[in-house]
Amino acid sequence: MNAKENLIRTLTVDHPQWVPDMLKDFRYLIGQAEIGEMEENDYDWFGVHWTSSADGPGMPAPTPGREVLTDITDWKNTVKFPDLDAVDWDFIAEKWGVLKDRDTVANYYLIPQGIFERTHALMGFEQALIALYEEPEAYEELVEAITCYKIKLYQKLIDHMGADAIAHSDDFGTQISTFISPAIFRRLFKPRLKRIADAIHEKGCIAIMHSCGKVDTLVDDFVECGFDGWEPCMVCNDLDSLVEKHGQHFSFSGGLNSQALNVPSTAEEDIREELQRRIGQLGRFGGYVPAYVLLEPRFYDVCSEELKKYKIR
């Protein structure tokens, strides 16, 4: 069994032979500006300006005061969707080297700015939530348009960029709860997420739901949408219950307590113990890919070294 087959078996909980190493076993590709390249402080292809944090690591955020959409009822005249047919996908694939070793190396794409995230990237977070409540019809129309665009984007990734797994990103949670009620999620977003998962599967690709924060109240819905797994399964969630309920047919990626580990006092042994703990917890049924966000580059080698202990089941 090669690394590609092992990853696919892990993500689909189908008797993998080892715990995959995200740094060495597959290409983990994050689509900056959704796909393509973007500087630290730059525009994406929707015209949204992004600014990187000046005082720490992390993803760029939409620049305050430079919102693209200020009136949700005028979104059809204001929001300009990228022309996906005009993109030279073959050039990007060649530049990124994603079509090399296709028989043995899997391409795992994390694509940000999902159907909820894109609305608040365009409007600002506060105004997007206000629009959801005050102009629900216009807001839903925009979400529907974004859904159609995302489905076409993912089809392009599969057809031209060799995607074996696509993680659709929509962060629905803070560290203590969801941004919106489960009822609103199920009415507005769940049916469209199901269409996205179905479209990815129709192309023979694995569909993963990426949703940060405390979203354990929505994981049943992710499963019902048809997603094969969930990332990054942050530790603020009731992970034990979720693995017990879904772990035999639904995979988990992430799970490391990055907030606790990213402090000056962290030692190599702390990293090893956390990996061991999460593999025991989230890898009970074989469907677990550790994913780590560590500020000390030397700790990535520690993770790879520790994972070698879990090569053969």
PDB file of N, CA and C in Angstrom, residues 15 59 65 109 118 129 161 243 245 258 260 287:
ATOM      1  N   HIS A  15      -9.551   0.755   6.784  1.00  0.00           N
ATOM      2  CA  HIS A  15      -8.414  -0.081   7.151  1.00  0.00           C
ATOM      3  C   HIS A  15      -7.078   0.405   6.583  1.00  0.00           C
ATOM      4  N   MET A  59      -3.952  33.478   9.592  1.00  0.00           N
ATOM      5  CA  MET A  59      -4.423  33.805   8.253  1.00  0.00           C
ATOM      6  C   MET A  59      -4.696  35.305   8.136  1.00  0.00           C
ATOM      7  N   GLY A  65     -13.048  48.537   6.685  1.00  0.00           N
ATOM      8  CA  GLY A  65     -13.270  49.783   5.975  1.00  0.00           C
ATOM      9  C   GLY A  65     -13.134  49.692   4.471  1.00  0.00           C
ATOM     10  N   TYR A 109      -6.658  19.315  -0.956  1.00  0.00           N
ATOM     11  CA  TYR A 109      -6.849  20.761  -1.056  1.00  0.00           C
ATOM     12  C   TYR A 109      -7.746  21.268   0.069  1.00  0.00           C
ATOM     13  N   ARG A 118     -17.498  33.487   2.630  1.00  0.00           N
ATOM     14  CA  ARG A 118     -17.391  34.479   1.559  1.00  0.00           C
ATOM     15  C   ARG A 118     -18.330  35.654   1.783  1.00  0.00           C
ATOM     16  N   LEU A 129     -23.917  39.248   9.253  1.00  0.00           N
ATOM     17  CA  LEU A 129     -24.891  38.660  10.168  1.00  0.00           C
ATOM     18  C   LEU A 129     -26.154  39.514  10.252  1.00  0.00           C
ATOM     19  N   MET A 161      -6.590  19.887 -11.585  1.00  0.00           N
ATOM     20  CA  MET A 161      -5.565  20.047 -10.552  1.00  0.00           C
ATOM     21  C   MET A 161      -5.332  18.778  -9.741  1.00  0.00           C
ATOM     22  N   VAL A 243     -16.381  10.762  18.198  1.00  0.00           N
ATOM     23  CA  VAL A 243     -15.686   9.575  17.685  1.00  0.00           C
ATOM     24  C   VAL A 243     -16.499   8.322  17.978  1.00  0.00           C
ATOM     25  N   LYS A 245     -19.688   8.059  18.248  1.00  0.00           N
ATOM     26  CA  LYS A 245     -20.905   8.030  17.436  1.00  0.00           C
ATOM     27  C   LYS A 245     -20.618   7.836  15.952  1.00  0.00           C
ATOM     28  N   SER A 258      -3.390  23.124  19.799  1.00  0.00           N
ATOM     29  CA  SER A 258      -2.369  24.078  19.352  1.00  0.00           C
ATOM     30  C   SER A 258      -2.208  25.244  20.314  1.00  0.00           C
ATOM     31  N   ALA A 260      -2.452  25.240  23.536  1.00  0.00           N
ATOM     32  CA  ALA A 260      -1.645  24.831  24.685  1.00  0.00           C
ATOM     33  C   ALA A 260      -0.194  24.586  24.298  1.00  0.00           C
ATOM     34  N   GLY A 287      -9.500   6.203  11.261  1.00  0.00           N
ATOM     35  CA  GLY A 287      -9.779   7.358  10.409  1.00  0.00           C
ATOM     36  C   GLY A 287      -9.293   8.658  11.007  1.00  0.00           C
TER      37      GLY A 287
END
